[in-house]
PDB file of C-alpha atoms in Angstrom:
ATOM      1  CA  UNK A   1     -40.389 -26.020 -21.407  1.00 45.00           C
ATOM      2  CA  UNK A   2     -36.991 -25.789 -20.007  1.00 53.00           C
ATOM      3  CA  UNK A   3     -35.101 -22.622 -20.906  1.00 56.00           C
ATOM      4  CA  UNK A   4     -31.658 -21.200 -19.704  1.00 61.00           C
ATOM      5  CA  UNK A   5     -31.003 -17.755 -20.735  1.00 63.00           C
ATOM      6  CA  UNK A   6     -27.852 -15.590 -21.127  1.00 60.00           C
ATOM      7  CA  UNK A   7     -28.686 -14.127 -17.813  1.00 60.00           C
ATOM      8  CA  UNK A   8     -29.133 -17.168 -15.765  1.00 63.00           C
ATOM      9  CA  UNK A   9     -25.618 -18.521 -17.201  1.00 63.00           C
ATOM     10  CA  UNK A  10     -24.382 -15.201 -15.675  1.00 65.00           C
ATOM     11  CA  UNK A  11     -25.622 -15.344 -12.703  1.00 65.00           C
ATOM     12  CA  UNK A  12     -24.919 -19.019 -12.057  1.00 68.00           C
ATOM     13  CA  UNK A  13     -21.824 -18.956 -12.947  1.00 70.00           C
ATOM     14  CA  UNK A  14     -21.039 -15.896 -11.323  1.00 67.00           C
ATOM     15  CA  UNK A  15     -22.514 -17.970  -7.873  1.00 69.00           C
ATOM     16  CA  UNK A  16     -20.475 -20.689  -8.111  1.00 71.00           C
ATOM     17  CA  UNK A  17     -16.941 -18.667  -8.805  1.00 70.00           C
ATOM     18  CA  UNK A  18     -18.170 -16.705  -5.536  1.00 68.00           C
ATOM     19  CA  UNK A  19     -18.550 -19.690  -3.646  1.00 70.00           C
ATOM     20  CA  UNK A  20     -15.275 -21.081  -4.732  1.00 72.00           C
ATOM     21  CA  UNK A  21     -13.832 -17.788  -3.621  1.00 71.00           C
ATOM     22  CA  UNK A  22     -15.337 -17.646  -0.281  1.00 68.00           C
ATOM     23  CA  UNK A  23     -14.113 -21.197   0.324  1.00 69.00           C
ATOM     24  CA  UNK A  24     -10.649 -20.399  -1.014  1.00 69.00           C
ATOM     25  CA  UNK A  25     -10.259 -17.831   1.501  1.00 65.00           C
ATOM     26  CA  UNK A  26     -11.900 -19.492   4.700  1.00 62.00           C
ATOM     27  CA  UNK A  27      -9.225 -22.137   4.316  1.00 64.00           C
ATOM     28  CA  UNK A  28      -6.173 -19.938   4.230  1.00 64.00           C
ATOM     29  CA  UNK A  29      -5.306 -17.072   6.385  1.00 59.00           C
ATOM     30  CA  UNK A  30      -7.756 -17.432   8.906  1.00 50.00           C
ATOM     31  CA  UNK A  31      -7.901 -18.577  12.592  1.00 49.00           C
ATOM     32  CA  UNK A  32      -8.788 -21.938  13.261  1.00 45.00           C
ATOM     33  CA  UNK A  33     -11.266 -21.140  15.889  1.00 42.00           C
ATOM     34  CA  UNK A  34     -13.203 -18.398  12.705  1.00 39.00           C
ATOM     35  CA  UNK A  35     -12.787 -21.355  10.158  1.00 42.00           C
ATOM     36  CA  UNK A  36     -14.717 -24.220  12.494  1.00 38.00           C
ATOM     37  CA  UNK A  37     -17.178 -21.043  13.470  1.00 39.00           C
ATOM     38  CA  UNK A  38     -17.731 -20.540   9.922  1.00 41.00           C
ATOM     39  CA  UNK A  39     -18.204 -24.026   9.071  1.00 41.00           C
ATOM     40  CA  UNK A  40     -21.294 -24.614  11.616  1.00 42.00           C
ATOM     41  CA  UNK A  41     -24.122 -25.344  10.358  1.00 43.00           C
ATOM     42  CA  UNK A  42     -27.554 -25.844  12.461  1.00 51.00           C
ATOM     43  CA  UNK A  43     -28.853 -29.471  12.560  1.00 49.00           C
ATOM     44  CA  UNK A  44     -32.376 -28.491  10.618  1.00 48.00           C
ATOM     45  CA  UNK A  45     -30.262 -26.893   7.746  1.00 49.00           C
ATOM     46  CA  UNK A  46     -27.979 -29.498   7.494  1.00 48.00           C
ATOM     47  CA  UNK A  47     -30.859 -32.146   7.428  1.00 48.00           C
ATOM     48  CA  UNK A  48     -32.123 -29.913   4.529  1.00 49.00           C
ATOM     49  CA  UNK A  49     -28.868 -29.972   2.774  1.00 47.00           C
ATOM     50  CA  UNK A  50     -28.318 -33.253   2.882  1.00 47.00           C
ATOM     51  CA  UNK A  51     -32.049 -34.216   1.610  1.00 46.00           C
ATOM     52  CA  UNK A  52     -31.614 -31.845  -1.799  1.00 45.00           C
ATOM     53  CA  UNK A  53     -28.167 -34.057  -2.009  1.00 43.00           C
ATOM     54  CA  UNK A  54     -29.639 -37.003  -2.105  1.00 42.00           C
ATOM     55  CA  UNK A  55     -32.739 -36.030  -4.194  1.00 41.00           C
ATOM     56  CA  UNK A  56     -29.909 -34.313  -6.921  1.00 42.00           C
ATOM     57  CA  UNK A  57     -28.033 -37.547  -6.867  1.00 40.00           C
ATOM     58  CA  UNK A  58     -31.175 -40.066  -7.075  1.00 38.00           C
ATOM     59  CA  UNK A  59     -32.527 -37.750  -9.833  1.00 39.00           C
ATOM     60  CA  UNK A  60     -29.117 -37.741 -11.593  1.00 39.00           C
ATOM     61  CA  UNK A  61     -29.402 -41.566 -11.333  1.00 37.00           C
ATOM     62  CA  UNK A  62     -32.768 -41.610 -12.369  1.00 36.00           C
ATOM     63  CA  UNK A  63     -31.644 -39.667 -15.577  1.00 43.00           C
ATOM     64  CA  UNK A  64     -29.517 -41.561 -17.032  1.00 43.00           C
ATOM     65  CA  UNK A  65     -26.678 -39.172 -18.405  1.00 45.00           C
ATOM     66  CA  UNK A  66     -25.485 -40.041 -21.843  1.00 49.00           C
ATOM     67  CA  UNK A  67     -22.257 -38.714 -23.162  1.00 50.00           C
ATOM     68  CA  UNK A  68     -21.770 -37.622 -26.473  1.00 57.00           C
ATOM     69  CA  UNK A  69     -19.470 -34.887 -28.140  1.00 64.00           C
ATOM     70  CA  UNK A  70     -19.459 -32.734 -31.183  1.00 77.00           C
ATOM     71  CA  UNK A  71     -16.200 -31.884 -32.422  1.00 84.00           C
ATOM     72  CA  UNK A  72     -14.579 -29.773 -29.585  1.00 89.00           C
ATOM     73  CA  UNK A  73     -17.244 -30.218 -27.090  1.00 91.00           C
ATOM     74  CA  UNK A  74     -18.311 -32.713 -24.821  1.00 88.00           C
ATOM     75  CA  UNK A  75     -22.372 -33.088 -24.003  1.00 87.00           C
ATOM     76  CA  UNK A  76     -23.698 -34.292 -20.682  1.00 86.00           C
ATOM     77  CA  UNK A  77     -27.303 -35.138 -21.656  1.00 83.00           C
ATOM     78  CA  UNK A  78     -29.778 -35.303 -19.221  1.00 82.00           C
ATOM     79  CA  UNK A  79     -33.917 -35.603 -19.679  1.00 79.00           C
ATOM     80  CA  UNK A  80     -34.209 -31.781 -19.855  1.00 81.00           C
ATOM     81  CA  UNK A  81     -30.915 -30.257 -20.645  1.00 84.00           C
ATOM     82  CA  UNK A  82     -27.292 -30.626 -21.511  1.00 87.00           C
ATOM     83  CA  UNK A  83     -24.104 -29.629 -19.573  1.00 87.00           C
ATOM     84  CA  UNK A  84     -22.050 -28.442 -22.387  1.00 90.00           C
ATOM     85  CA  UNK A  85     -18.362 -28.071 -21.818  1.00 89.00           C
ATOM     86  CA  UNK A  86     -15.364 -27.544 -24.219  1.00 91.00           C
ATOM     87  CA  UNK A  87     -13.102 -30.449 -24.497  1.00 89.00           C
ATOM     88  CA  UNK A  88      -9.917 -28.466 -22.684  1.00 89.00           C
ATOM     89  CA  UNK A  89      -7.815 -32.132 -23.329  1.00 88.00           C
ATOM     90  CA  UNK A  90      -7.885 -30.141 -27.217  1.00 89.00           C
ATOM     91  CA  UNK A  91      -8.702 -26.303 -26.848  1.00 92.00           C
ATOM     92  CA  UNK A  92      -7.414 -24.039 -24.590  1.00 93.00           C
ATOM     93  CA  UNK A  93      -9.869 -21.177 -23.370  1.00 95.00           C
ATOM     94  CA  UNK A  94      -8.574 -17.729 -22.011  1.00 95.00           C
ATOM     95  CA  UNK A  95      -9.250 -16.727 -19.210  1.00 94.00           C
ATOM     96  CA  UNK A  96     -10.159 -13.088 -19.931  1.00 94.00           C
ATOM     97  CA  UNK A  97     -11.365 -10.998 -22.799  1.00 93.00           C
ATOM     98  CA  UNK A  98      -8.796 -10.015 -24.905  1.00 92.00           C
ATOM     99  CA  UNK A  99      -9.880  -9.058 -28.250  1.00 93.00           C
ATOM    100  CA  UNK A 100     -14.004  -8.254 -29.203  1.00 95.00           C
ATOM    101  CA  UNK A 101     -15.616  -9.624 -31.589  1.00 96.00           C
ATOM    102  CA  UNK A 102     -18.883  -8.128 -33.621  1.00 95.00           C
ATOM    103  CA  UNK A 103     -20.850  -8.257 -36.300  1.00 96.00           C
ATOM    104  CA  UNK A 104     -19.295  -5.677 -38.668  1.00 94.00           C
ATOM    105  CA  UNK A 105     -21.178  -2.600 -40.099  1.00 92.00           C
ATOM    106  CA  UNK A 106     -21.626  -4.221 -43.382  1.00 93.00           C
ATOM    107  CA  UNK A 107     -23.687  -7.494 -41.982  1.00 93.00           C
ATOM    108  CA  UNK A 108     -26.901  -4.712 -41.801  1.00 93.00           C
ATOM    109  CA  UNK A 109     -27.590  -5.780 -38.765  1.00 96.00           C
ATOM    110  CA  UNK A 110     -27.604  -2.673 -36.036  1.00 95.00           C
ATOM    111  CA  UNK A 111     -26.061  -3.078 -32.539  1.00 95.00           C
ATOM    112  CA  UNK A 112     -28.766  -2.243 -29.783  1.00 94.00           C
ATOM    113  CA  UNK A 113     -27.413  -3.859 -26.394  1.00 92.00           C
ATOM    114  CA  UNK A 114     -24.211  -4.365 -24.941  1.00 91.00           C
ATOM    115  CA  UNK A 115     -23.554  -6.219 -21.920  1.00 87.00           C
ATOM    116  CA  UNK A 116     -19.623  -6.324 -20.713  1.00 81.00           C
ATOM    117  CA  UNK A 117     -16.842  -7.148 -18.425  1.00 85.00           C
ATOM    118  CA  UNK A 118     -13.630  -8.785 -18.847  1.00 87.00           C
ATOM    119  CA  UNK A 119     -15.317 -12.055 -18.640  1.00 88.00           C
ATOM    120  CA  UNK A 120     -18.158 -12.464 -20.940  1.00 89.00           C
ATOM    121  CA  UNK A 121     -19.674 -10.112 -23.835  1.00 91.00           C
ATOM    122  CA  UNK A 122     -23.064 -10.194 -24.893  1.00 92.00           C
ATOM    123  CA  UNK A 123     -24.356  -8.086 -27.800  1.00 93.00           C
ATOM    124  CA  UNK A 124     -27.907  -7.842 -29.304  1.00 94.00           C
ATOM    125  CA  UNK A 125     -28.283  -6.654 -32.987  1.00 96.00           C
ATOM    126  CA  UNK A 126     -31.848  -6.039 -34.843  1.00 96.00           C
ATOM    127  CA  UNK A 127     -32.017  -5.661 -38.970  1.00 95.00           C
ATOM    128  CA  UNK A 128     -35.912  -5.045 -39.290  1.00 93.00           C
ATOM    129  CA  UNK A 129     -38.253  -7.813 -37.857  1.00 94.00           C
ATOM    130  CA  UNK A 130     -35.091 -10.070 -37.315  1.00 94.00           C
ATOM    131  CA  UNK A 131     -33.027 -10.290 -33.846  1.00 94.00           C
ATOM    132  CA  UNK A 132     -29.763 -12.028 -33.139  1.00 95.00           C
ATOM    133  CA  UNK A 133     -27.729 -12.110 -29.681  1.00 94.00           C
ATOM    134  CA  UNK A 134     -23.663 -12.443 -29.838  1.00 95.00           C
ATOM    135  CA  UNK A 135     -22.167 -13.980 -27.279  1.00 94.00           C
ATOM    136  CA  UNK A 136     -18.415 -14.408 -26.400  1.00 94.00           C
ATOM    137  CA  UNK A 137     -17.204 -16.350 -23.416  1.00 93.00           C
ATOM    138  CA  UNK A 138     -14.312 -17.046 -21.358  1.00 94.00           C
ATOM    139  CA  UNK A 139     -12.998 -20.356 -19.981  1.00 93.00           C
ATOM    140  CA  UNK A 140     -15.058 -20.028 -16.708  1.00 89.00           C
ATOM    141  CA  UNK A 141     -18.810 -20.103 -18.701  1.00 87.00           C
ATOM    142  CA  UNK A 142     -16.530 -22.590 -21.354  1.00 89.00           C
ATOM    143  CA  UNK A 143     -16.745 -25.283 -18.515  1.00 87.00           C
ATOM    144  CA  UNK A 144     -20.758 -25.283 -18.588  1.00 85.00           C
ATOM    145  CA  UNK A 145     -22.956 -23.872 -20.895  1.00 87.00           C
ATOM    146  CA  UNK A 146     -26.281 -25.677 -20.516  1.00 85.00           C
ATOM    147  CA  UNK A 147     -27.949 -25.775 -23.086  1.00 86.00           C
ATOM    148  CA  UNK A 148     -32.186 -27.041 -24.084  1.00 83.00           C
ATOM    149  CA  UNK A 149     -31.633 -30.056 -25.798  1.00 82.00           C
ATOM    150  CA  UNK A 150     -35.379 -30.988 -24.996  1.00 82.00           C
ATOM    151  CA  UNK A 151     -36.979 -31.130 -28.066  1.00 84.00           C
ATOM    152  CA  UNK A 152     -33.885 -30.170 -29.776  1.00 86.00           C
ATOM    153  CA  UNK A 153     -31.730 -31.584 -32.909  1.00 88.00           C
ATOM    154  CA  UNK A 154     -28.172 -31.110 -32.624  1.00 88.00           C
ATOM    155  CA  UNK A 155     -25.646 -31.479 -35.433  1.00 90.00           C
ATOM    156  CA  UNK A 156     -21.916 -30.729 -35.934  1.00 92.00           C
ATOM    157  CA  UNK A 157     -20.751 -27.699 -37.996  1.00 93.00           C
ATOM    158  CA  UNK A 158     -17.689 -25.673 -38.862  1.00 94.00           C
ATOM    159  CA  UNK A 159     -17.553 -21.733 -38.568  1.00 96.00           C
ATOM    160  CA  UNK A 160     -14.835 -20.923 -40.891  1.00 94.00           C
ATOM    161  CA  UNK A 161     -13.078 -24.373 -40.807  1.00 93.00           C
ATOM    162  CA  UNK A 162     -13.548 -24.002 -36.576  1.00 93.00           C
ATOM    163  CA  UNK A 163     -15.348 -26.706 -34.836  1.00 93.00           C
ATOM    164  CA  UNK A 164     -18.821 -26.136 -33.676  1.00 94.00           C
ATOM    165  CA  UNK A 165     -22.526 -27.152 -33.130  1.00 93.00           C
ATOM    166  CA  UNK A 166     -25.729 -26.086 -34.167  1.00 93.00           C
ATOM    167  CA  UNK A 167     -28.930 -26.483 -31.789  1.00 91.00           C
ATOM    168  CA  UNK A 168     -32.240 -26.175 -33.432  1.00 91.00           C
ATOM    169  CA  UNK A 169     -34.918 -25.842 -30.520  1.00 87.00           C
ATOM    170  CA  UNK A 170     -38.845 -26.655 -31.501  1.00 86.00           C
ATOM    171  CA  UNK A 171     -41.632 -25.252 -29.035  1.00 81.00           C
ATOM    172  CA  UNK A 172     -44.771 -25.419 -29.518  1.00 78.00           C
ATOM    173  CA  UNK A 173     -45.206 -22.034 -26.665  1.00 76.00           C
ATOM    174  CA  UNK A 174     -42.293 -20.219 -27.732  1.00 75.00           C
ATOM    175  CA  UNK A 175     -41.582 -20.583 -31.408  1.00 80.00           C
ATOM    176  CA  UNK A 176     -38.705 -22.066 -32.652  1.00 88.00           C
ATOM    177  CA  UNK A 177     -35.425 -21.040 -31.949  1.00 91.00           C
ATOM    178  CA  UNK A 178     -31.576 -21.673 -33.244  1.00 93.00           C
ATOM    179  CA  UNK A 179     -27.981 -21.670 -31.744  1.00 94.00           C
ATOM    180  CA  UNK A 180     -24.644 -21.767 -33.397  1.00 95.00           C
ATOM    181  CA  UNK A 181     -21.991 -22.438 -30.774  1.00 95.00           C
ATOM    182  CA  UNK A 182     -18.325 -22.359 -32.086  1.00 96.00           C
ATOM    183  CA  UNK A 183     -14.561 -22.136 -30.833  1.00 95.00           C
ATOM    184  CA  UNK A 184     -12.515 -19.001 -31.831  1.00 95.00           C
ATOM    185  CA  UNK A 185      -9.127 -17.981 -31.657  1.00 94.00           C
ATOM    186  CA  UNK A 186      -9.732 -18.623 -27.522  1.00 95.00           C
ATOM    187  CA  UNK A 187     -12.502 -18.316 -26.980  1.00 96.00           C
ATOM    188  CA  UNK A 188     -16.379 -19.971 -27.350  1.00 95.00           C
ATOM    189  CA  UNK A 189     -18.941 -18.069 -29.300  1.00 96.00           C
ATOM    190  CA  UNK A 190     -21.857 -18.104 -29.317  1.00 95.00           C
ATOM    191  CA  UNK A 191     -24.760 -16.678 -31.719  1.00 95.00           C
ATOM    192  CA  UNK A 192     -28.755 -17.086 -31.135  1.00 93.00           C
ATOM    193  CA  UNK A 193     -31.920 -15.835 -32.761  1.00 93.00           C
ATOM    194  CA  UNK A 194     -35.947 -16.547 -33.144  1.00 91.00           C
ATOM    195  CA  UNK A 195     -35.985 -15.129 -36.511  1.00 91.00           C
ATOM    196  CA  UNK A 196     -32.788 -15.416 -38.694  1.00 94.00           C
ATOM    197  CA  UNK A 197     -32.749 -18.751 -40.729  1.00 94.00           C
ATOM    198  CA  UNK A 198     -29.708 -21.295 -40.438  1.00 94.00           C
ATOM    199  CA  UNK A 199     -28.127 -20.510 -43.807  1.00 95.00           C
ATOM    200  CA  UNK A 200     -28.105 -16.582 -42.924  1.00 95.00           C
ATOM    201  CA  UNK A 201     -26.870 -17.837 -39.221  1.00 95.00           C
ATOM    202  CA  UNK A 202     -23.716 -19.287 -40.695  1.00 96.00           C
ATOM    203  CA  UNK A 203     -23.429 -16.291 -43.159  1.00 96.00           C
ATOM    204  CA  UNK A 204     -23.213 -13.583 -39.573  1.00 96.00           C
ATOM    205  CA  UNK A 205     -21.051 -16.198 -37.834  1.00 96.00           C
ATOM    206  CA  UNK A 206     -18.005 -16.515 -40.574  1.00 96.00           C
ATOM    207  CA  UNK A 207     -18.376 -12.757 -40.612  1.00 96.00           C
ATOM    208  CA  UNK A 208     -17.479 -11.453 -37.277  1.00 96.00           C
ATOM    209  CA  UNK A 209     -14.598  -9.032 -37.028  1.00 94.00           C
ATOM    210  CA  UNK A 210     -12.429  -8.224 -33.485  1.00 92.00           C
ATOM    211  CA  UNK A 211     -13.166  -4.698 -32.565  1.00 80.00           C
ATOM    212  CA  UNK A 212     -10.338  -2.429 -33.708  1.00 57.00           C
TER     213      UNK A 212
END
């Protein structure tokens, strides 16, 4: 089974804004003679490169993307996963944190992680035997979430009349496992848990409050 956690979504996002960074900056400012320098690359590595570039894009063939959307969002579907992006033609996505939102005091449920930086916030929350993980983003993990949709149903949904999706995943190693995804006031949201039911799902979603 295929599964892309918070942390990989961090990191590989984090990777690619890096790279874009690095390139941004070896094209301006720089000598001529550093930029070609830089730009070398060994004949055995470049034979390698250019063999996982054409295995990605005969694979990619071989796949068969399908495009479909929920409202808001725009699914890349491939044999094991789906790029997920928001559809920014509709919905504009900031570009920092702003405003924090949580699970208020009342919802039970007792915050027990944090992770947080001006782009992304993560929070974990436990009530008893159940477990839920909050997630906001900005518009740089808006552009690809990745998602399971292996063994997945997907259906449309609205989080206090915003558009949304829910992902139910079924594994037979894992347990069963449930996502609501939703756009807010700027930003994409995002709640998942092992153990909370849909109907209670939707109850935490509609309830989150910014942090004052």
């Amino acid at each position: 089974p295929h599964r892309f956690s918070l942390l990989y979504r961090i990191r590989k996002t984090k990777i690619k804004r890096l790279a874009a960074e690095i390139e941004q900056k070896e094209s301006q400012g720089l000598p001529r003679e550093i930029r070609i320098a830089k730009r070398y690359i060994p004949l055995k590595k470049m034979t390698a490169i250019l063999a996982v570039i054409v295995a990605a894009v005969f694979l990619a063939a071989a796949a068969g993307a399908v495009y479909f959307g929920a409202r808001g969002f725009i699914f890349d579907v491939h044999k094991t996963h789906s790029d997920v992006s928001v559809d920014f033609s509709v919905y504009n996505i900031k570009d920092n944190i702003e405003e924090v939102y949580r699970l208020p005091a009342e919802s039970g449920y007792e915050l027990i992680q944090e992770l947080y930086d001006d782009m992304l916030v993560s929070f974990r929350y436990e009530y008893g035997n159940k477990e839920v993980v909050l997630a906001q983003y900005t518009e740089a993990f808006a552009k690809n979430l990745m998602v399971n949709t292996e063994n997945s149903d997907i259906d449309e949904i609205e989080i206090n009349n915003e558009p949304g999706f829910v992902l139910s995943h079924h594994s037979v190693d894992f347990g069963d496992s449930l996502f609501i995804t939703w756009i807010h006031d700027g930003y994409v949201l995002e709640m998942g848990s092992k153990s909370v039911e849909r109907k209670e799902m939707i109850r935490l979603a509609e309830s989150i409050t910014v942090v004052k």
